[in-house]
mmCIF file of C-alpha atoms in Angstrom:
data_model
loop_
_atom_site.group_PDB
_atom_site.id
_atom_site.type_symbol
_atom_site.label_atom_id
_atom_site.label_comp_id
_atom_site.label_asym_id
_atom_site.label_seq_id
_atom_site.Cartn_x
_atom_site.Cartn_y
_atom_site.Cartn_z
ATOM 1 C CA MET A 1 0.000 0.000 0.000
ATOM 2 C CA THR A 2 1.306 3.437 -0.936
ATOM 3 C CA THR A 3 2.083 5.642 2.066
ATOM 4 C CA LEU A 4 2.618 9.347 2.661
ATOM 5 C CA LYS A 5 6.351 8.640 2.805
ATOM 6 C CA ASP A 6 6.211 7.100 -0.680
ATOM 7 C CA VAL A 7 4.465 10.189 -2.049
ATOM 8 C CA ALA A 8 6.928 12.499 -0.266
ATOM 9 C CA ARG A 9 9.894 10.574 -1.666
ATOM 10 C CA ALA A 10 8.505 10.600 -5.217
ATOM 11 C CA SER A 11 7.751 14.321 -5.169
ATOM 12 C CA GLY A 12 10.926 15.371 -3.332
ATOM 13 C CA VAL A 13 9.180 17.028 -0.387
ATOM 14 C CA SER A 14 8.542 16.281 3.274
ATOM 15 C CA VAL A 15 5.700 14.164 4.629
ATOM 16 C CA MET A 16 4.310 17.331 6.234
ATOM 17 C CA THR A 17 4.181 19.050 2.836
ATOM 18 C CA VAL A 18 2.289 16.096 1.358
ATOM 19 C CA SER A 19 -0.134 16.269 4.286
ATOM 20 C CA ASN A 20 -0.583 20.008 3.725
ATOM 21 C CA VAL A 21 -1.436 19.432 0.066
ATOM 22 C CA ILE A 22 -3.956 16.726 0.946
ATOM 23 C CA ASN A 23 -5.594 18.981 3.540
ATOM 24 C CA GLY A 24 -5.669 22.029 1.266
ATOM 25 C CA VAL A 25 -3.339 24.196 3.342
ATOM 26 C CA PRO A 26 -2.913 27.386 1.243
ATOM 27 C CA ARG A 27 0.744 28.112 2.050
ATOM 28 C CA VAL A 28 2.002 25.365 -0.298
ATOM 29 C CA GLY A 29 3.286 26.870 -3.562
ATOM 30 C CA PRO A 30 1.454 26.002 -6.798
ATOM 31 C CA ALA A 31 4.446 24.205 -8.369
ATOM 32 C CA THR A 32 4.946 22.059 -5.273
ATOM 33 C CA ARG A 33 1.218 21.345 -5.036
ATOM 34 C CA GLU A 34 1.096 20.178 -8.646
ATOM 35 C CA ARG A 35 4.167 17.967 -8.134
ATOM 36 C CA VAL A 36 2.641 16.324 -5.069
ATOM 37 C CA LEU A 37 -0.733 15.823 -6.741
ATOM 38 C CA GLY A 38 1.040 14.259 -9.705
ATOM 39 C CA ALA A 39 2.890 11.837 -7.427
ATOM 40 C CA ILE A 40 -0.347 10.967 -5.627
ATOM 41 C CA ALA A 41 -1.996 10.119 -8.928
ATOM 42 C CA ASP A 42 1.017 8.184 -10.265
ATOM 43 C CA LEU A 43 1.415 6.089 -7.120
ATOM 44 C CA GLY A 44 -2.264 5.378 -6.654
ATOM 45 C CA TYR A 45 -2.507 7.045 -3.244
ATOM 46 C CA GLU A 46 -5.695 8.703 -4.426
ATOM 47 C CA VAL A 47 -7.211 5.295 -5.020
ATOM 48 C CA ASN A 48 -6.390 4.281 -1.442
ATOM 49 C CA LEU A 49 -8.169 7.376 -0.155
ATOM 50 C CA THR A 50 -11.185 6.502 -2.238
ATOM 51 C CA ALA A 51 -11.224 3.021 -0.736
ATOM 52 C CA ARG A 52 -11.070 4.539 2.743
ATOM 53 C CA ARG A 53 -14.022 6.747 1.851
ATOM 54 C CA LEU A 54 -16.040 3.728 0.768
ATOM 55 C CA ARG A 55 -15.214 1.872 3.984
ATOM 56 C CA SER A 56 -16.123 4.790 6.237
ATOM 57 C CA GLY A 57 -19.277 5.864 4.394
ATOM 58 C CA THR A 58 -20.154 9.147 2.721
ATOM 59 C CA SER A 59 -18.989 12.482 4.051
ATOM 60 C CA GLY A 60 -22.309 14.259 3.579
ATOM 61 C CA THR A 61 -20.442 17.079 1.840
ATOM 62 C CA VAL A 62 -20.743 18.423 -1.705
ATOM 63 C CA ALA A 63 -18.356 20.966 -3.232
ATOM 64 C CA LEU A 64 -19.522 23.854 -5.404
ATOM 65 C CA VAL A 65 -16.626 25.212 -7.467
ATOM 66 C CA VAL A 66 -17.200 28.750 -8.755
ATOM 67 C CA PRO A 67 -14.874 31.394 -10.234
ATOM 68 C CA ARG A 68 -15.568 33.918 -7.454
ATOM 69 C CA ALA A 69 -17.734 33.569 -4.385
ATOM 70 C CA ASP A 70 -18.064 37.355 -4.047
ATOM 71 C CA HIS A 71 -19.731 37.753 -7.454
ATOM 72 C CA PRO A 72 -23.469 38.421 -6.941
ATOM 73 C CA TYR A 73 -24.557 35.794 -9.469
ATOM 74 C CA PHE A 74 -22.459 33.018 -7.937
ATOM 75 C CA GLY A 75 -23.344 34.186 -4.446
ATOM 76 C CA GLU A 76 -27.052 33.792 -5.185
ATOM 77 C CA LEU A 77 -26.380 30.438 -6.852
ATOM 78 C CA ALA A 78 -24.447 29.197 -3.806
ATOM 79 C CA ASP A 79 -27.259 30.291 -1.510
ATOM 80 C CA ALA A 80 -29.782 28.335 -3.589
ATOM 81 C CA PHE A 81 -27.582 25.224 -3.643
ATOM 82 C CA THR A 82 -27.115 25.462 0.126
ATOM 83 C CA SER A 83 -30.880 25.456 0.698
ATOM 84 C CA VAL A 84 -31.622 22.580 -1.673
ATOM 85 C CA LEU A 85 -28.747 20.413 -0.415
ATOM 86 C CA ARG A 86 -29.607 21.092 3.210
ATOM 87 C CA ALA A 87 -33.033 19.627 2.522
ATOM 88 C CA THR A 88 -31.301 16.403 1.450
ATOM 89 C CA GLY A 89 -29.159 16.332 4.587
ATOM 90 C CA ARG A 90 -25.976 17.423 2.848
ATOM 91 C CA HIS A 91 -23.510 20.222 3.552
ATOM 92 C CA LEU A 92 -22.135 22.555 0.859
ATOM 93 C CA VAL A 93 -18.486 23.594 0.664
ATOM 94 C CA ILE A 94 -17.660 26.472 -1.691
ATOM 95 C CA GLU A 95 -14.361 26.411 -3.552
ATOM 96 C CA GLN A 96 -13.098 29.377 -5.608
ATOM 97 C CA SER A 97 -11.244 28.568 -8.821
ATOM 98 C CA GLY A 98 -10.298 32.088 -9.882
ATOM 99 C CA ALA A 99 -11.784 31.247 -13.310
ATOM 100 C CA SER A 100 -8.570 29.426 -14.235
ATOM 101 C CA LYS A 101 -7.951 25.934 -15.548
ATOM 102 C CA GLU A 102 -5.369 25.333 -12.822
ATOM 103 C CA GLY A 103 -7.796 26.428 -10.122
ATOM 104 C CA GLU A 104 -10.535 24.163 -11.421
ATOM 105 C CA LEU A 105 -8.248 21.125 -11.740
ATOM 106 C CA THR A 106 -6.927 21.729 -8.232
ATOM 107 C CA ALA A 107 -10.491 21.915 -6.898
ATOM 108 C CA LEU A 108 -11.320 18.580 -8.531
ATOM 109 C CA SER A 109 -8.196 16.974 -7.073
ATOM 110 C CA GLN A 110 -8.969 18.376 -3.643
ATOM 111 C CA ALA A 111 -12.530 17.079 -3.857
ATOM 112 C CA ARG A 112 -11.183 13.555 -4.212
ATOM 113 C CA LEU A 113 -8.564 13.978 -1.516
ATOM 114 C CA GLN A 114 -11.070 15.497 0.909
ATOM 115 C CA MET A 115 -13.489 12.662 0.092
ATOM 116 C CA TYR A 116 -16.393 14.917 -0.845
ATOM 117 C CA ASP A 117 -19.450 13.000 -2.003
ATOM 118 C CA GLY A 118 -19.727 14.983 -5.227
ATOM 119 C CA VAL A 119 -18.823 18.168 -7.083
ATOM 120 C CA LEU A 120 -20.812 20.867 -8.856
ATOM 121 C CA LEU A 121 -18.315 22.609 -11.119
ATOM 122 C CA SER A 122 -18.866 25.932 -12.871
ATOM 123 C CA ALA A 123 -16.325 25.331 -15.625
ATOM 124 C CA VAL A 124 -14.750 28.482 -17.052
ATOM 125 C CA GLY A 125 -11.087 27.691 -17.663
ATOM 126 C CA LEU A 126 -11.312 23.972 -18.381
ATOM 127 C CA GLN A 127 -11.330 22.698 -21.928
ATOM 128 C CA TYR A 128 -12.771 19.480 -23.334
ATOM 129 C CA ALA A 129 -9.507 17.523 -23.008
ATOM 130 C CA ASP A 130 -8.975 18.652 -19.407
ATOM 131 C CA VAL A 131 -12.326 17.369 -18.181
ATOM 132 C CA ASP A 132 -11.870 14.160 -20.154
ATOM 133 C CA ARG A 133 -9.004 13.287 -17.774
ATOM 134 C CA VAL A 134 -11.232 13.438 -14.698
ATOM 135 C CA GLN A 135 -11.673 9.969 -13.229
ATOM 136 C CA ALA A 136 -15.153 8.643 -13.852
ATOM 137 C CA ASP A 137 -15.766 7.587 -10.232
ATOM 138 C CA LEU A 138 -15.964 11.227 -9.085
ATOM 139 C CA PRO A 139 -19.658 12.215 -8.999
ATOM 140 C CA LEU A 140 -19.599 15.420 -11.035
ATOM 141 C CA VAL A 141 -22.100 17.782 -12.627
ATOM 142 C CA LEU A 142 -20.756 20.487 -14.926
ATOM 143 C CA LEU A 143 -22.332 23.941 -14.996
ATOM 144 C CA GLY A 144 -21.323 26.003 -17.991
ATOM 145 C CA GLU A 145 -21.543 26.657 -21.681
ATOM 146 C CA LYS A 146 -18.429 25.083 -23.144
ATOM 147 C CA PRO A 147 -18.779 21.744 -24.952
ATOM 148 C CA MET A 148 -17.629 19.020 -22.571
ATOM 149 C CA PRO A 149 -17.135 15.230 -22.767
ATOM 150 C CA PRO A 150 -20.485 13.458 -23.175
ATOM 151 C CA GLN A 151 -19.954 11.118 -20.225
ATOM 152 C CA PHE A 152 -20.509 13.942 -17.730
ATOM 153 C CA ASP A 153 -23.852 15.462 -16.778
ATOM 154 C CA GLN A 154 -23.968 19.122 -17.779
ATOM 155 C CA ILE A 155 -26.401 22.013 -17.410
ATOM 156 C CA GLN A 156 -26.044 25.086 -19.591
ATOM 157 C CA LEU A 157 -27.867 28.391 -19.339
ATOM 158 C CA GLY A 158 -30.199 29.281 -22.198
ATOM 159 C CA ASN A 159 -27.811 32.010 -23.309
ATOM 160 C CA VAL A 160 -28.688 32.273 -26.993
ATOM 161 C CA GLU A 161 -32.435 32.191 -26.413
ATOM 162 C CA GLY A 162 -32.206 34.619 -23.494
ATOM 163 C CA ALA A 163 -30.114 37.144 -25.421
ATOM 164 C CA GLN A 164 -32.472 36.857 -28.366
ATOM 165 C CA LEU A 165 -35.454 37.499 -26.065
ATOM 166 C CA ALA A 166 -33.789 40.581 -24.587
ATOM 167 C CA THR A 167 -32.799 42.066 -27.944
ATOM 168 C CA ALA A 168 -36.149 41.305 -29.576
ATOM 169 C CA HIS A 169 -37.888 43.018 -26.662
ATOM 170 C CA LEU A 170 -35.920 46.198 -27.347
ATOM 171 C CA LEU A 171 -36.479 46.048 -31.103
ATOM 172 C CA ASP A 172 -40.206 45.458 -30.588
ATOM 173 C CA ARG A 173 -40.339 48.614 -28.481
ATOM 174 C CA GLY A 174 -39.011 50.772 -31.257
ATOM 175 C CA ALA A 175 -35.272 50.648 -30.667
ATOM 176 C CA ARG A 176 -33.229 51.175 -33.820
ATOM 177 C CA SER A 177 -29.678 51.014 -32.440
ATOM 178 C CA VAL A 178 -29.310 48.296 -29.784
ATOM 179 C CA ALA A 179 -25.806 48.323 -28.334
ATOM 180 C CA LEU A 180 -24.420 45.097 -26.885
ATOM 181 C CA VAL A 181 -22.287 45.549 -23.767
ATOM 182 C CA GLY A 182 -20.088 42.517 -23.117
ATOM 183 C CA GLY A 183 -20.305 41.054 -26.601
ATOM 184 C CA LEU A 184 -17.509 39.588 -28.685
ATOM 185 C CA THR A 185 -16.390 40.330 -32.233
ATOM 186 C CA GLY A 186 -13.086 38.447 -32.417
ATOM 187 C CA PRO A 187 -12.079 34.815 -31.877
ATOM 188 C CA THR A 188 -14.438 33.025 -29.506
ATOM 189 C CA ASP A 189 -14.482 29.846 -27.436
ATOM 190 C CA GLY A 190 -18.188 29.046 -27.480
ATOM 191 C CA GLY A 191 -18.625 30.390 -23.955
ATOM 192 C CA MET A 192 -21.239 32.616 -22.370
ATOM 193 C CA GLN A 193 -20.205 35.861 -24.080
ATOM 194 C CA ASP A 194 -20.080 34.159 -27.456
ATOM 195 C CA GLN A 195 -23.535 32.634 -27.035
ATOM 196 C CA ARG A 196 -25.167 35.852 -25.847
ATOM 197 C CA THR A 197 -23.570 37.705 -28.757
ATOM 198 C CA GLU A 198 -25.108 35.143 -31.100
ATOM 199 C CA GLY A 199 -28.517 35.743 -29.508
ATOM 200 C CA TRP A 200 -28.166 39.494 -30.109
ATOM 201 C CA ARG A 201 -27.283 38.831 -33.749
ATOM 202 C CA ALA A 202 -30.110 36.322 -34.185
ATOM 203 C CA ALA A 203 -32.705 38.806 -32.923
ATOM 204 C CA HIS A 204 -31.559 41.382 -35.462
ATOM 205 C CA ARG A 205 -31.695 38.861 -38.294
ATOM 206 C CA ALA A 206 -35.161 37.702 -37.232
ATOM 207 C CA ALA A 207 -36.321 41.325 -37.382
ATOM 208 C CA GLY A 208 -34.888 41.742 -40.880
ATOM 209 C CA ARG A 209 -31.979 43.862 -39.709
ATOM 210 C CA THR A 210 -28.238 43.525 -40.170
ATOM 211 C CA PRO A 211 -26.273 43.392 -36.889
ATOM 212 C CA ASP A 212 -23.833 46.310 -36.656
ATOM 213 C CA ASP A 213 -20.602 45.287 -34.934
ATOM 214 C CA ARG A 214 -19.859 48.945 -34.183
ATOM 215 C CA LEU A 215 -22.540 48.623 -31.502
ATOM 216 C CA ILE A 216 -20.687 45.808 -29.723
ATOM 217 C CA LEU A 217 -18.841 47.160 -26.683
ATOM 218 C CA ASN A 218 -16.537 44.936 -24.659
ATOM 219 C CA PRO A 219 -15.553 46.388 -21.268
ATOM 220 C CA PRO A 220 -12.425 44.978 -19.598
ATOM 221 C CA ALA A 221 -14.653 43.277 -17.011
ATOM 222 C CA LEU A 222 -18.361 42.471 -16.885
ATOM 223 C CA GLU A 223 -18.770 44.547 -13.760
ATOM 224 C CA MET A 224 -20.451 47.801 -12.839
ATOM 225 C CA ALA A 225 -17.477 50.172 -12.843
ATOM 226 C CA ALA A 226 -15.982 48.917 -16.113
ATOM 227 C CA SER A 227 -19.333 48.909 -17.916
ATOM 228 C CA ARG A 228 -20.150 52.375 -16.610
ATOM 229 C CA GLN A 229 -16.901 53.740 -18.023
ATOM 230 C CA THR A 230 -17.291 51.869 -21.320
ATOM 231 C CA ILE A 231 -20.775 53.192 -22.101
ATOM 232 C CA ARG A 232 -19.805 56.687 -20.968
ATOM 233 C CA ASP A 233 -16.793 56.707 -23.288
ATOM 234 C CA ALA A 234 -18.805 55.302 -26.196
ATOM 235 C CA VAL A 235 -21.565 57.900 -25.959
ATOM 236 C CA SER A 236 -19.098 60.738 -25.385
ATOM 237 C CA GLY A 237 -17.231 59.521 -28.471
ATOM 238 C CA GLY A 238 -20.316 59.927 -30.627
ATOM 239 C CA LEU A 239 -21.863 56.434 -30.669
ATOM 240 C CA GLN A 240 -25.559 56.748 -31.459
ATOM 241 C CA LEU A 241 -27.800 54.327 -29.579
ATOM 242 C CA ASP A 242 -31.282 54.197 -28.150
ATOM 243 C CA ALA A 243 -31.104 50.842 -26.351
ATOM 244 C CA VAL A 244 -28.570 48.591 -24.632
ATOM 245 C CA PHE A 245 -28.556 44.878 -23.977
ATOM 246 C CA ALA A 246 -25.907 44.226 -21.323
ATOM 247 C CA ILE A 247 -25.037 40.548 -21.068
ATOM 248 C CA THR A 248 -25.043 40.525 -17.251
ATOM 249 C CA ASP A 249 -27.072 42.446 -14.699
ATOM 250 C CA GLN A 250 -23.903 43.832 -13.148
ATOM 251 C CA ALA A 251 -22.922 45.267 -16.517
ATOM 252 C CA ALA A 252 -26.449 46.627 -16.984
ATOM 253 C CA ILE A 253 -26.345 48.415 -13.630
ATOM 254 C CA GLY A 254 -23.093 50.069 -14.682
ATOM 255 C CA VAL A 255 -24.625 51.025 -18.030
ATOM 256 C CA VAL A 256 -27.577 52.770 -16.360
ATOM 257 C CA ALA A 257 -25.162 54.776 -14.199
ATOM 258 C CA GLY A 258 -22.931 55.619 -17.171
ATOM 259 C CA LEU A 259 -25.869 56.842 -19.244
ATOM 260 C CA ARG A 260 -26.949 59.042 -16.365
ATOM 261 C CA ASP A 261 -23.397 60.434 -16.196
ATOM 262 C CA VAL A 262 -23.724 61.769 -19.765
ATOM 263 C CA GLY A 263 -27.220 63.158 -19.247
ATOM 264 C CA LEU A 264 -29.273 60.343 -20.793
ATOM 265 C CA ARG A 265 -32.398 59.055 -19.066
ATOM 266 C CA VAL A 266 -33.425 55.408 -18.752
ATOM 267 C CA PRO A 267 -35.793 54.416 -20.289
ATOM 268 C CA ASP A 268 -36.872 57.740 -21.864
ATOM 269 C CA ASP A 269 -33.709 58.229 -23.927
ATOM 270 C CA VAL A 270 -32.133 54.763 -23.787
ATOM 271 C CA GLN A 271 -33.784 51.473 -22.839
ATOM 272 C CA VAL A 272 -31.679 48.888 -20.967
ATOM 273 C CA VAL A 273 -31.998 45.124 -20.476
ATOM 274 C CA GLY A 274 -29.708 42.893 -18.403
ATOM 275 C CA PHE A 275 -29.288 39.152 -17.940
ATOM 276 C CA ASP A 276 -29.254 37.084 -14.689
ATOM 277 C CA ASN A 277 -32.274 38.418 -12.746
ATOM 278 C CA LEU A 278 -30.172 39.315 -9.725
ATOM 279 C CA ALA A 279 -32.221 40.214 -6.663
ATOM 280 C CA ILE A 280 -30.844 43.768 -6.635
ATOM 281 C CA GLY A 281 -32.390 44.474 -10.043
ATOM 282 C CA ALA A 282 -35.867 44.796 -8.539
ATOM 283 C CA HIS A 283 -34.647 47.501 -6.136
ATOM 284 C CA LEU A 284 -32.964 49.918 -8.553
ATOM 285 C CA TRP A 285 -34.433 53.073 -10.055
ATOM 286 C CA PRO A 286 -35.635 52.382 -12.594
ATOM 287 C CA GLU A 287 -36.130 48.693 -11.832
ATOM 288 C CA LEU A 288 -34.101 46.598 -14.261
ATOM 289 C CA THR A 289 -35.671 44.613 -17.088
ATOM 290 C CA THR A 290 -33.699 41.377 -17.270
ATOM 291 C CA VAL A 291 -33.519 37.809 -18.505
ATOM 292 C CA ASP A 292 -34.325 35.228 -15.843
ATOM 293 C CA PRO A 293 -32.121 32.139 -16.451
ATOM 294 C CA SER A 294 -34.194 29.965 -14.077
ATOM 295 C CA ASN A 295 -31.547 29.459 -11.429
ATOM 296 C CA HIS A 296 -33.922 27.571 -9.139
ATOM 297 C CA TRP A 297 -34.593 25.105 -11.966
ATOM 298 C CA LEU A 298 -30.846 24.801 -12.581
ATOM 299 C CA VAL A 299 -30.098 24.137 -8.914
ATOM 300 C CA THR A 300 -32.878 21.587 -8.510
ATOM 301 C CA GLU A 301 -31.873 19.692 -11.646
ATOM 302 C CA ALA A 302 -28.155 19.817 -10.812
ATOM 303 C CA VAL A 303 -28.775 18.324 -7.371
ATOM 304 C CA ARG A 304 -31.013 15.643 -8.897
ATOM 305 C CA LEU A 305 -28.286 14.670 -11.362
ATOM 306 C CA LEU A 306 -25.602 14.674 -8.681
ATOM 307 C CA GLU A 307 -27.718 12.563 -6.318
ATOM 308 C CA ARG A 308 -28.023 9.952 -9.081
ATOM 309 C CA ARG A 309 -24.263 9.752 -9.497
ATOM 310 C CA MET A 310 -23.586 9.733 -5.760
ATOM 311 C CA ALA A 311 -26.031 6.827 -5.466
ATOM 312 C CA GLY A 312 -23.879 4.883 -7.918
ATOM 313 C CA GLU A 313 -26.078 5.105 -11.011
ATOM 314 C CA HIS A 314 -24.141 4.726 -14.258
ATOM 315 C CA GLY A 315 -26.767 5.554 -16.870
ATOM 316 C CA ASP A 316 -26.301 7.882 -19.815
ATOM 317 C CA ALA A 317 -25.309 11.426 -18.946
ATOM 318 C CA GLU A 318 -27.903 14.174 -19.251
ATOM 319 C CA HIS A 319 -27.221 17.463 -21.016
ATOM 320 C CA LEU A 320 -29.776 20.125 -20.133
ATOM 321 C CA VAL A 321 -30.375 23.771 -21.034
ATOM 322 C CA THR A 322 -32.225 26.040 -18.630
ATOM 323 C CA PRO A 323 -35.494 27.624 -19.714
ATOM 324 C CA VAL A 324 -35.345 31.428 -19.846
ATOM 325 C CA SER A 325 -37.915 34.187 -19.570
ATOM 326 C CA LEU A 326 -37.989 37.967 -19.687
ATOM 327 C CA VAL A 327 -38.785 39.961 -16.547
ATOM 328 C CA VAL A 328 -40.077 43.313 -17.795
ATOM 329 C CA ARG A 329 -39.567 46.244 -15.439
ATOM 330 C CA GLY A 330 -39.005 49.973 -15.594
ATOM 331 C CA SER A 331 -35.771 50.181 -17.602
ATOM 332 C CA THR A 332 -37.716 49.504 -20.820
ATOM 333 C CA ARG A 333 -40.878 51.197 -21.927
#
């Protein structure tokens, strides 16, 4: 049987360092952590931990891996998962990946080492080949837009349909120049921004209009301050618009503030629609029209899928897309 000493010898570190990696102690450097995790995998120590988990029973703990826990969208998602899992007698642990491939792979490795019962992973940095290396005995549900290996359950947001709903709503209300804040014009990876850009384009085509890429604005971050500055600069630079679809509610909130900065009123001068249906949107002035991505549906279905895998079911993976709807409020007329 492989021991901690074997892993320490193979990775060139002390037994204490190996223990720190296994227990997720943050002071271990990333290069050392990766070397130890590699030795654990090569020597089969991970398999021994899995066997111990099976002998001792389940931990009652599920990990939710998100890019940032302080982001309002992921904060609301974590709160919903906590409530649903608590009803099943399980405890939720939140891991932050920093939206990087390395962070997500580390979270998956830690989930196995910590003997969590399952993982809900919001995949941002991982690519198809990365997830394909994940061992099949880890109960895992993927949350995200990127195409992933078919053997894993996955739930995607209805990004294209939601963006099309938002843009069509603005066009139907007389908008002639619908700017897209957070869209993409260059090389894409099939992710959220790409899909919501496609929805914006599709709505224009369905209305018999040609999408104008000059109306696509891409702030350095999909957050309030960056979006506020981006829309302010665009309008001050002469961009003509009478509506904005911002691909997140945080971006939309920044857009409303930026329009106010340059003397434009919402919705009288410029109509605005967001995406996410964050709770704060109903308490702004004006209240924010937004796309509701059905987070409660997503959470309920994700837990259902994960419970199946944690129970040992090995049926075909399910690939689901959330239903979306438009919540019309005061930022459109």
